[in-house]
Short mmCIF file of C-alpha atoms (C1' of nucleotides) in Angstrom, two decimals:
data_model
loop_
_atom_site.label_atom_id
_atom_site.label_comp_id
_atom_site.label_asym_id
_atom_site.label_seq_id
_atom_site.Cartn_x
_atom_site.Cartn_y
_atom_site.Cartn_z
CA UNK A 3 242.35 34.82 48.08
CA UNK A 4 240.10 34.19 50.61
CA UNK A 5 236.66 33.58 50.11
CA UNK A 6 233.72 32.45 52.37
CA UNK A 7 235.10 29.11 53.89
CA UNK A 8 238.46 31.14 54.77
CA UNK A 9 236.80 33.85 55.92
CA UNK A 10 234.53 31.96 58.19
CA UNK A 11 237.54 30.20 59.06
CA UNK A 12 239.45 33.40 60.59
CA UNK A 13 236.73 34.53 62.22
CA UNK A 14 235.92 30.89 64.38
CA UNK A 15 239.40 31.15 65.24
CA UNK A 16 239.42 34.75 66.03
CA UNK A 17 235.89 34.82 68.27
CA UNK A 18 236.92 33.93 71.30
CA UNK A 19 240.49 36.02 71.23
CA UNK A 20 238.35 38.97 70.58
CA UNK A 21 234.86 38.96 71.74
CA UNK A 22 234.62 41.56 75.16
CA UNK A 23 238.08 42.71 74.79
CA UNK A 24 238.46 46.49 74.53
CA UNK A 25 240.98 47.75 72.12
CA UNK A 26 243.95 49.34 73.33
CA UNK A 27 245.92 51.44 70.58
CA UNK A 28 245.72 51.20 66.87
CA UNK A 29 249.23 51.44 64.42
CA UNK A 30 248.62 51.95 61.00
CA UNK A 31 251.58 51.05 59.32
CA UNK A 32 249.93 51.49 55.46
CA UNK A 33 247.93 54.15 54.87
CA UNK A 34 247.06 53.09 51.61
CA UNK A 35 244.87 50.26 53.50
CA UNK A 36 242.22 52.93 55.09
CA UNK A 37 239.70 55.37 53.09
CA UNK A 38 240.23 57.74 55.81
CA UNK A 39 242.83 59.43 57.10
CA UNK A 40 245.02 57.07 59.87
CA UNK A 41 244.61 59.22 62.58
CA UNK A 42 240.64 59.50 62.41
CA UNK A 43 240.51 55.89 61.49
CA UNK A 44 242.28 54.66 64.97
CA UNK A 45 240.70 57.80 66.87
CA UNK A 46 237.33 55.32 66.23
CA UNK A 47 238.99 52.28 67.37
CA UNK A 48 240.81 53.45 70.75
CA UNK A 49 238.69 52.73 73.96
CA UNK A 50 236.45 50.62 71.92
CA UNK A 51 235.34 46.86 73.21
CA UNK A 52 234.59 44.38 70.58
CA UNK A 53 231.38 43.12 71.79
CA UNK A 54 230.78 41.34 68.42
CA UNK A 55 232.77 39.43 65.51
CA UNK A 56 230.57 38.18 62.62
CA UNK A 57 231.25 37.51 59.21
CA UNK A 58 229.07 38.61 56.13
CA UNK A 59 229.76 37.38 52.98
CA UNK A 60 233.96 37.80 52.41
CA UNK A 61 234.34 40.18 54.89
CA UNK A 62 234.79 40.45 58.77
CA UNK A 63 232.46 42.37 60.66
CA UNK A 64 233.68 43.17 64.32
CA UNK A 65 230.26 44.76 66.29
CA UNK A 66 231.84 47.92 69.06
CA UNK A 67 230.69 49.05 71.77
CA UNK A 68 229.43 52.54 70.29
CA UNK A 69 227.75 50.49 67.67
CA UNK A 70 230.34 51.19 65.49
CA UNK A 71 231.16 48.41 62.90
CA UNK A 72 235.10 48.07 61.86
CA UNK A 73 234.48 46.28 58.56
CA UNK A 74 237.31 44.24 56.99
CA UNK A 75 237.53 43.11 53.50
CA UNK A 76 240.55 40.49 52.93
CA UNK A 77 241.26 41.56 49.30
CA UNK A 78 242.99 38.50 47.42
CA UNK A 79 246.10 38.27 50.15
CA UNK A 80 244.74 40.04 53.17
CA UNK A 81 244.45 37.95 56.47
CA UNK A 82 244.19 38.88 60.36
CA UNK A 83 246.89 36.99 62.54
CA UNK A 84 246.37 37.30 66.57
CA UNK A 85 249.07 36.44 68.91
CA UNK A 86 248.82 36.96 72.83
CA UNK A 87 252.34 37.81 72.96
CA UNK A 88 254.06 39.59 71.05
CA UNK A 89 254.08 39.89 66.86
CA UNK A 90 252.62 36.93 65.19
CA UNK A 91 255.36 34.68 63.65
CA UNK A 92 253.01 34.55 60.36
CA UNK A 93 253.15 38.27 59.97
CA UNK A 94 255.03 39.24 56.64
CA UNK A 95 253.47 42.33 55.44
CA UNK A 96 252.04 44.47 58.10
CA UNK A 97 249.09 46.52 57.70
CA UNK A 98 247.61 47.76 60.75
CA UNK A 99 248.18 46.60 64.35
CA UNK A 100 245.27 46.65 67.35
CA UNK A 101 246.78 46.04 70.53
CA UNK A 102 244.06 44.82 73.07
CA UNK A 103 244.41 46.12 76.53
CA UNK A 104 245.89 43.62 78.48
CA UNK A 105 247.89 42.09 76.08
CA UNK A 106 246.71 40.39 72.60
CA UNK A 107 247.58 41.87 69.26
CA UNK A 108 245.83 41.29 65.95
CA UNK A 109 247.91 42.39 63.00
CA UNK A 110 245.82 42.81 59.66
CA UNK A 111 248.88 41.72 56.99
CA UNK A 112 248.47 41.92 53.32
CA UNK A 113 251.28 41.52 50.87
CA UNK A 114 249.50 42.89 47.65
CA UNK A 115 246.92 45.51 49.96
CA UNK A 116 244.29 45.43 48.30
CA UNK A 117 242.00 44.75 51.56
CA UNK A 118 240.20 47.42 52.95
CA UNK A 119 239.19 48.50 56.58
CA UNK A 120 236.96 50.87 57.47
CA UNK A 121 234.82 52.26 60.58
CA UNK A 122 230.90 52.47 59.78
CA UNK A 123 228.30 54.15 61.61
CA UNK A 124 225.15 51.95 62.04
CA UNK A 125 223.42 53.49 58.94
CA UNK A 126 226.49 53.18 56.85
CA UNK A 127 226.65 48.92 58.07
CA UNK A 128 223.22 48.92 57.15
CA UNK A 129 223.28 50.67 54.01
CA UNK A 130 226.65 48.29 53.72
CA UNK A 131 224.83 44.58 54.37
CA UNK A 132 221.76 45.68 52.51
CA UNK A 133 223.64 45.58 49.11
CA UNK A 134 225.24 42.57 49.73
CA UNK A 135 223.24 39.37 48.41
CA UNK A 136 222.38 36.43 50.76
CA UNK A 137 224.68 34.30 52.80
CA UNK A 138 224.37 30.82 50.54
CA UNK A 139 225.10 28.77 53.49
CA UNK A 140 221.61 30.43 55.62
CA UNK A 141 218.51 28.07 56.96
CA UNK A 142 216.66 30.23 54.50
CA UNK A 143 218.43 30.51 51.31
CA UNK A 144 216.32 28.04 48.90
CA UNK A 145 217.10 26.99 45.48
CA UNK A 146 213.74 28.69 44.89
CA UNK A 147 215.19 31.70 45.84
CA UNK A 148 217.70 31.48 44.01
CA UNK A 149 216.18 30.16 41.01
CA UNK A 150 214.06 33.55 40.69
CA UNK A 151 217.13 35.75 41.18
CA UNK A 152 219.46 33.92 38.19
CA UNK A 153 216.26 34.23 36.25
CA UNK A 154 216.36 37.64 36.19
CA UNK A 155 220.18 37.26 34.45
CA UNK A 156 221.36 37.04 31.14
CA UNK A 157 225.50 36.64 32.61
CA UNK A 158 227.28 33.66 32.70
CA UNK A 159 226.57 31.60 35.52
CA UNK A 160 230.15 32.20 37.24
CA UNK A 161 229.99 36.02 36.55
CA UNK A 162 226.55 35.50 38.34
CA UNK A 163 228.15 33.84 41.07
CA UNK A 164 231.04 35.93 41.70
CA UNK A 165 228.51 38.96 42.17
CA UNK A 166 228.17 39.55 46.02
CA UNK A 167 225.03 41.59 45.31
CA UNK A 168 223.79 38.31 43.83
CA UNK A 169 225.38 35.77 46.83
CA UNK A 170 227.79 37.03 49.24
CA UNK A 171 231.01 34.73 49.77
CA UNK A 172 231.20 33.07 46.74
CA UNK A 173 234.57 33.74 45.00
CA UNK A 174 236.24 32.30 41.56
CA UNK A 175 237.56 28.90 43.43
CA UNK A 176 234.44 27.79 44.96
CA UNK A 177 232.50 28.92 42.28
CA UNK A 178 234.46 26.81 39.57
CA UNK A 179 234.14 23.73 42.20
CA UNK A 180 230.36 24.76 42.28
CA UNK A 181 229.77 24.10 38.76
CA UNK A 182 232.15 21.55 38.44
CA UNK A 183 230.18 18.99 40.69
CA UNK A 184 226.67 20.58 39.35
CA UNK A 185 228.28 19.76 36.24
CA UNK A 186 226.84 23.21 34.25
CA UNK A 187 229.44 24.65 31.77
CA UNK A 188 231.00 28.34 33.38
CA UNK A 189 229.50 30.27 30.72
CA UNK A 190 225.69 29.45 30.60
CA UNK A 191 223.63 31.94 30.88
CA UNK A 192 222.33 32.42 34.46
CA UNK A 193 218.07 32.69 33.34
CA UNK A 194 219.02 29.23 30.81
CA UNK A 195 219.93 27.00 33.69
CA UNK A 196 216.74 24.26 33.77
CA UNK A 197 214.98 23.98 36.99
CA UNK A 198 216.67 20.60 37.88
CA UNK A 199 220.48 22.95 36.93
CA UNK A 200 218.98 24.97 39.48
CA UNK A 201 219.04 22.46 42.25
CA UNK A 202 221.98 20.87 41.43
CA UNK A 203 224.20 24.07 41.71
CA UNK A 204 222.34 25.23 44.92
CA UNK A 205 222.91 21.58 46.60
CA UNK A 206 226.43 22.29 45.12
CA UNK A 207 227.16 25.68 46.71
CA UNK A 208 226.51 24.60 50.20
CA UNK A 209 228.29 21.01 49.74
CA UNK A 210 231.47 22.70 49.01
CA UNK A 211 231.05 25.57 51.19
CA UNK A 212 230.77 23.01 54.23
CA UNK A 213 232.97 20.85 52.91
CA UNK A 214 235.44 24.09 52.67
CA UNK A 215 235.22 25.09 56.08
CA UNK A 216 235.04 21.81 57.64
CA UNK A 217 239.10 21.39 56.05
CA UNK A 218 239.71 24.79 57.29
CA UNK A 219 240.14 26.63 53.86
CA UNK A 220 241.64 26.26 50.64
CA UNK A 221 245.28 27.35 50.78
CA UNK A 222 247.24 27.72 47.58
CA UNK A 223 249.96 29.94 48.18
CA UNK A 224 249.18 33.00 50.62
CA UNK A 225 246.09 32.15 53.25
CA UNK A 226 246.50 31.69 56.69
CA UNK A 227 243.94 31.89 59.32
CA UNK A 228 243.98 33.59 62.51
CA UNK A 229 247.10 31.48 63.85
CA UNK A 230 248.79 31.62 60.78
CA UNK A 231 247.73 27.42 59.84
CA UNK A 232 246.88 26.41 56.18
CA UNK A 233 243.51 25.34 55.31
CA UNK A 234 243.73 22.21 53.97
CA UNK A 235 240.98 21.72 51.00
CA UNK A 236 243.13 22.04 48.13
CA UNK A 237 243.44 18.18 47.52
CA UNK A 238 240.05 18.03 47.01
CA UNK A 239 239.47 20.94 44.33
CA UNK A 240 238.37 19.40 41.86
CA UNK A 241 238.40 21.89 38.56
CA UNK A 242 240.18 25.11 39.84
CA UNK A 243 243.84 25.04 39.24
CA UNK A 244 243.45 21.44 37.79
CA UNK A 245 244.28 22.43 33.79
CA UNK A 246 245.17 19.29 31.97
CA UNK A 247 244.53 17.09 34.95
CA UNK A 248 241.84 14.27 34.55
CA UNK A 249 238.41 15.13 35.72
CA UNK A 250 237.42 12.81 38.62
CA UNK A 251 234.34 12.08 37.58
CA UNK A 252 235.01 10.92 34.11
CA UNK A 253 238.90 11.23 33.32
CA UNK A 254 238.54 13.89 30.57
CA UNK A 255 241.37 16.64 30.89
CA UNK A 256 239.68 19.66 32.65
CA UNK A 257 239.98 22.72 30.34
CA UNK A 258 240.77 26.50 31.67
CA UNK A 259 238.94 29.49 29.60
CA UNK A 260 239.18 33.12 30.25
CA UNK A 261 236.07 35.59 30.68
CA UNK A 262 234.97 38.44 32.88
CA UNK A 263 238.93 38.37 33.26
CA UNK A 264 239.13 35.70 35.51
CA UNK A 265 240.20 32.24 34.57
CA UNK A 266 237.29 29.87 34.94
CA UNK A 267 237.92 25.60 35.00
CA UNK A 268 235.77 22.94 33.14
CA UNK A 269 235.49 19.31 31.81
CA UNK A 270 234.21 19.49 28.67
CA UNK A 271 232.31 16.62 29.02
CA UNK A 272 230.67 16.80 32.24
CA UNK A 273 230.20 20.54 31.49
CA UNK A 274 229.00 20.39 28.03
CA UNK A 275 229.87 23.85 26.25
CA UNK A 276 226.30 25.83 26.02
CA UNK A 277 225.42 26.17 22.21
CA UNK A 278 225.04 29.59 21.97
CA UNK A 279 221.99 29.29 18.64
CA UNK A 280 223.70 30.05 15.42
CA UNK A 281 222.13 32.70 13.38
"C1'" DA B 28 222.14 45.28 31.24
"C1'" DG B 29 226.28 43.10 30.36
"C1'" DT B 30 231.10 42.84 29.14
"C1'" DG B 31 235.83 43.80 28.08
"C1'" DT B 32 239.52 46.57 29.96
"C1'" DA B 33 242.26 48.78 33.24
"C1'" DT B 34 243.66 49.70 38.03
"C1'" DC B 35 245.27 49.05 42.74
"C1'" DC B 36 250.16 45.91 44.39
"C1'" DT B 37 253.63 42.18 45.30
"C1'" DG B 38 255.69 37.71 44.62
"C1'" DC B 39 256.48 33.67 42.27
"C1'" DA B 40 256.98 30.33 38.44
"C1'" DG B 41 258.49 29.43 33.97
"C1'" DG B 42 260.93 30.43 29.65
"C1'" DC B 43 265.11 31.87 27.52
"C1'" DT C 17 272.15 33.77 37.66
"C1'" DG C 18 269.30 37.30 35.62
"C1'" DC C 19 265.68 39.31 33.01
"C1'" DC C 20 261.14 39.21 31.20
"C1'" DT C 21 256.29 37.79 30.98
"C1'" DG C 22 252.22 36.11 32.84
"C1'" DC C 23 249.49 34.95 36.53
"C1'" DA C 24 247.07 35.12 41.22
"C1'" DG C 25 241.12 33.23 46.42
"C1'" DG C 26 238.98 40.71 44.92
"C1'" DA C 27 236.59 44.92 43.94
"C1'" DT C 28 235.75 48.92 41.27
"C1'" DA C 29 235.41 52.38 37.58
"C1'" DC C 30 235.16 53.20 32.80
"C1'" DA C 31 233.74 53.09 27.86
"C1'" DC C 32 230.94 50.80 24.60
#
DNA sequence: AGTGTATCCTGCAGGC
DNA sequence: TGCCTGCAGGATACAC
């Protein structure tokens, strides 16, 4: 579910809840949630202050004060709801619960759990953000830079993109809207793309990135951001969930193909279908 | 190296 | 109404 624009999202809103506050206790209502065992996993947590919240690629990274790192992957329906009093109203599915000290609770919920939270040491955070790929929306991520790295790929562009060792954040929806308005077909291979492809789809990234997170998200049926509020950029998706639908830029019906076993959205004429060299 | 498949889990929409 | 199937913003492990 959430991808970079959401999880940037959560994180603005969450910021200034969290930054300096020192965490009370920690309930960890599914296990299933942690790779450790509950007990040790809120043991690192208690009597810790939050001196940091950042986000790397899809995940959350909240900086303590023993330069610890609580790291927090969404999964497709996680999401963090803070309230200063009481249980968030937005909170369906419970996962773990941090109480601040002085009042404040963040509840990570997740209906289908297939988020993750864990405590790193520094070394493990390091180890962690080193084999993630660059943030697409940084001063110095170039289409030159990126150019090199798809060269070195034979996958299909959206396989390519959905790789966070490649590019961290991108997920299937933005990557779909990616190609869409760069208007390369899903399943080109990554070192084919020409060098004007190139530009196109790295323009393309961070326009729909920024347009993303300037509407707050995409919501289609389960995000919420940290007070529980839609993100409104679903109106303007403009190939993912749009099957059948007329492409906007030139009225053909946008097409939906499986591979990698996720569904991937095209028009077939803005997108033309990569010939492939017959024998 | 790349790709298809399966797995984790729940809820919802659509067909009959 | 009820039952069944397929599908979903992610990540990983496996066999070929």
């Amino acid at each position: 579910m959430p991808e970079l624009p959401e999880v940037e999202t959560i994180v603005r809103g969450l910021k200034p809840r969290v930054t300096g506050r020192r965490i009370g206790r920690v309930r960890v209502l599914r296990p299933d949630l942690l790779r450790e065992d509950p007990e040790a996993f809120s043991a690192r947590l208690e009597a810790r202050t939050v001196v940091r919240l950042e986000r790397r690629g899809k995940n959350l990274a909240f900086a303590l004060s023993d330069d610890g790192t609580l790291l927090v992957n969404l999964g497709m329906t996680g999401g963090m709801l803070f309230s200063e009093n009481g249980e968030p109203a937005e909170a369906t599915h419970p996962g773990v619960r941090f109480l601040f000290q002085g009042g404040g609770r963040l509840v990570y919920d997740d209906t289908r759990r297939f988020g993750v939270l864990e405590v790193l040491d520094p070394e493990q955070w390091r180890d962690r953000d080193r084999a993630l790929g660059p943030e697409p929306l940084a001063d110095g991520y170039s289409a030159r830079k990126m150019a090199r790295a798809l060269e070195a790929s034979r996958s299909p562009v959206r396989s390519w993109l959905l790789d966070q060792r490649k590019l961290a954040g991108v997920g299937n929806i933005y990557a779909n809207e990616a190609l869409h308005r760069a208007r390369i077909h899903p399943a080109r291979r990554a070192r084919t793309l020409t060098s004007d492809e190139v530009t196109r789809l790295h323009r393309a990234i961070r326009a729909v990135l920024r347009d993303a997170i300037r509407a707050r998200g995409t919501t289609f049926r389960d995000y919420r951001d940290a007070d529980g509020e839609r993100g409104s950029f679903a109106p303007e998706l403009r190939a993912y969930g749009r099957e059948a639908e007329p492409c906007a830029r030139c009225g053909d019906e946008i097409r939906r193909v499986v591979f990698g076993n996720r569904a991937a959205f095209h028009c077939p004429t803005c997108q033309p279908e990569p010939d492939e060299g017959l024998p």
